[in-house]
C-alpha cells in the first residue's frame, strides 16, 4: 500500500516541484549543453567532409590536367619527330 501511495504522490506532483529540484535542473542544463555540443560537432564534421571532398576533387583535377598536358606534349613531340623524319626522307630522295 505504501508503494502505491508513493507512486501516486510522484505522479501527482507538479512540474514546478521538478523545476525546484536541484538535480533535475542540473540534469536539464547538462542535456541542453550536450545537445548543443553534439549539434555543433555534427555541423563541423559535415563541413570538414565537404572541404575534404572539394580538396580531393581539386587534387584529382590537377592530377588529370597534368597527365593530359603530358600526354598532349608527348603526342606533339611524336608528331614533330614523324614530320621531321618524313621531311628528311623527302629531302634525301630529291638530292639523290
mmCIF file of C-alpha atoms in Angstrom:
data_model
loop_
_atom_site.group_PDB
_atom_site.id
_atom_site.type_symbol
_atom_site.label_atom_id
_atom_site.label_comp_id
_atom_site.label_asym_id
_atom_site.label_seq_id
_atom_site.Cartn_x
_atom_site.Cartn_y
_atom_site.Cartn_z
ATOM 1 C CA UNK A 1 0.000 0.000 0.000
ATOM 2 C CA UNK A 2 2.853 2.345 0.790
ATOM 3 C CA UNK A 3 4.359 1.746 -2.659
ATOM 4 C CA UNK A 4 1.060 2.644 -4.303
ATOM 5 C CA UNK A 5 0.856 5.816 -2.255
ATOM 6 C CA UNK A 6 4.434 6.765 -3.169
ATOM 7 C CA UNK A 7 3.755 6.179 -6.868
ATOM 8 C CA UNK A 8 0.590 8.279 -6.716
ATOM 9 C CA UNK A 9 2.474 11.048 -4.948
ATOM 10 C CA UNK A 10 5.134 11.033 -7.690
ATOM 11 C CA UNK A 11 2.567 11.052 -10.456
ATOM 12 C CA UNK A 12 0.553 13.846 -8.913
ATOM 13 C CA UNK A 13 3.484 16.079 -8.006
ATOM 14 C CA UNK A 14 3.525 19.297 -10.005
ATOM 15 C CA UNK A 15 6.109 20.188 -12.678
ATOM 16 C CA UNK A 16 7.015 23.191 -10.533
ATOM 17 C CA UNK A 17 8.333 20.821 -7.895
ATOM 18 C CA UNK A 18 10.578 19.203 -10.507
ATOM 19 C CA UNK A 19 11.856 22.626 -11.559
ATOM 20 C CA UNK A 20 12.791 23.340 -7.958
ATOM 21 C CA UNK A 21 14.792 20.124 -7.748
ATOM 22 C CA UNK A 22 18.495 20.961 -7.988
ATOM 23 C CA UNK A 23 19.369 17.581 -9.529
ATOM 24 C CA UNK A 24 16.684 17.914 -12.211
ATOM 25 C CA UNK A 25 17.823 21.443 -13.066
ATOM 26 C CA UNK A 26 21.425 20.317 -13.345
ATOM 27 C CA UNK A 27 20.456 17.327 -15.481
ATOM 28 C CA UNK A 28 18.347 19.534 -17.751
ATOM 29 C CA UNK A 29 21.189 22.023 -18.175
ATOM 30 C CA UNK A 30 23.610 19.183 -18.842
ATOM 31 C CA UNK A 31 21.347 17.655 -21.503
ATOM 32 C CA UNK A 32 20.877 21.034 -23.206
ATOM 33 C CA UNK A 33 24.632 21.559 -23.273
ATOM 34 C CA UNK A 34 25.160 18.034 -24.628
ATOM 35 C CA UNK A 35 22.597 18.589 -27.412
ATOM 36 C CA UNK A 36 24.213 21.903 -28.299
ATOM 37 C CA UNK A 37 27.714 20.387 -28.352
ATOM 38 C CA UNK A 38 26.681 17.389 -30.460
ATOM 39 C CA UNK A 39 24.844 19.641 -32.899
ATOM 40 C CA UNK A 40 27.927 21.818 -33.318
ATOM 41 C CA UNK A 41 30.117 18.735 -33.713
ATOM 42 C CA UNK A 42 27.817 17.362 -36.427
ATOM 43 C CA UNK A 43 27.902 20.666 -38.319
ATOM 44 C CA UNK A 44 31.699 20.833 -38.048
ATOM 45 C CA UNK A 45 32.027 17.224 -39.212
ATOM 46 C CA UNK A 46 29.771 17.802 -42.227
ATOM 47 C CA UNK A 47 31.761 20.919 -43.163
ATOM 48 C CA UNK A 48 35.051 19.039 -42.789
ATOM 49 C CA UNK A 49 33.765 16.264 -45.051
ATOM 50 C CA UNK A 50 32.666 18.830 -47.675
ATOM 51 C CA UNK A 51 36.067 20.534 -47.518
ATOM 52 C CA UNK A 52 37.852 17.197 -47.786
ATOM 53 C CA UNK A 53 35.799 16.190 -50.841
ATOM 54 C CA UNK A 54 36.444 19.535 -52.528
ATOM 55 C CA UNK A 55 40.156 19.177 -51.847
ATOM 56 C CA UNK A 56 40.114 15.686 -53.343
ATOM 57 C CA UNK A 57 38.264 16.998 -56.398
ATOM 58 C CA UNK A 58 40.816 19.781 -56.863
ATOM 59 C CA UNK A 59 43.701 17.379 -56.353
ATOM 60 C CA UNK A 60 42.246 14.867 -58.814
ATOM 61 C CA UNK A 61 41.502 17.634 -61.292
ATOM 62 C CA UNK A 62 45.063 18.954 -61.086
ATOM 63 C CA UNK A 63 46.457 15.431 -61.478
ATOM 64 C CA UNK A 64 44.270 14.714 -64.513
ATOM 65 C CA UNK A 65 45.178 18.067 -66.024
ATOM 66 C CA UNK A 66 48.860 17.353 -65.516
ATOM 67 C CA UNK A 67 48.514 13.916 -67.121
ATOM 68 C CA UNK A 68 46.586 15.439 -70.008
ATOM 69 C CA UNK A 69 49.277 18.067 -70.618
ATOM 70 C CA UNK A 70 51.991 15.404 -70.571
ATOM 71 C CA UNK A 71 50.052 13.180 -72.969
ATOM 72 C CA UNK A 72 49.461 16.107 -75.318
ATOM 73 C CA UNK A 73 53.121 17.079 -75.147
ATOM 74 C CA UNK A 74 54.208 13.500 -75.922
ATOM 75 C CA UNK A 75 51.785 13.312 -78.842
ATOM 76 C CA UNK A 76 53.009 16.611 -80.267
ATOM 77 C CA UNK A 77 56.661 15.583 -79.912
ATOM 78 C CA UNK A 78 55.925 12.294 -81.666
ATOM 79 C CA UNK A 79 54.138 14.134 -84.455
ATOM 80 C CA UNK A 80 57.030 16.594 -84.863
ATOM 81 C CA UNK A 81 59.548 13.722 -84.958
ATOM 82 C CA UNK A 82 57.427 11.925 -87.514
ATOM 83 C CA UNK A 83 57.156 15.061 -89.667
ATOM 84 C CA UNK A 84 60.910 15.660 -89.434
ATOM 85 C CA UNK A 85 61.600 12.075 -90.471
ATOM 86 C CA UNK A 86 59.195 12.474 -93.375
ATOM 87 C CA UNK A 87 60.871 15.718 -94.447
ATOM 88 C CA UNK A 88 64.323 14.136 -94.167
ATOM 89 C CA UNK A 89 63.146 11.253 -96.330
ATOM 90 C CA UNK A 90 61.733 13.657 -98.913
ATOM 91 C CA UNK A 91 64.912 15.715 -98.887
ATOM 92 C CA UNK A 92 67.217 12.706 -99.397
ATOM 93 C CA UNK A 93 65.148 11.360 -102.295
ATOM 94 C CA UNK A 94 65.248 14.753 -104.039
ATOM 95 C CA UNK A 95 69.005 15.096 -103.679
ATOM 96 C CA UNK A 96 69.708 11.580 -104.861
#
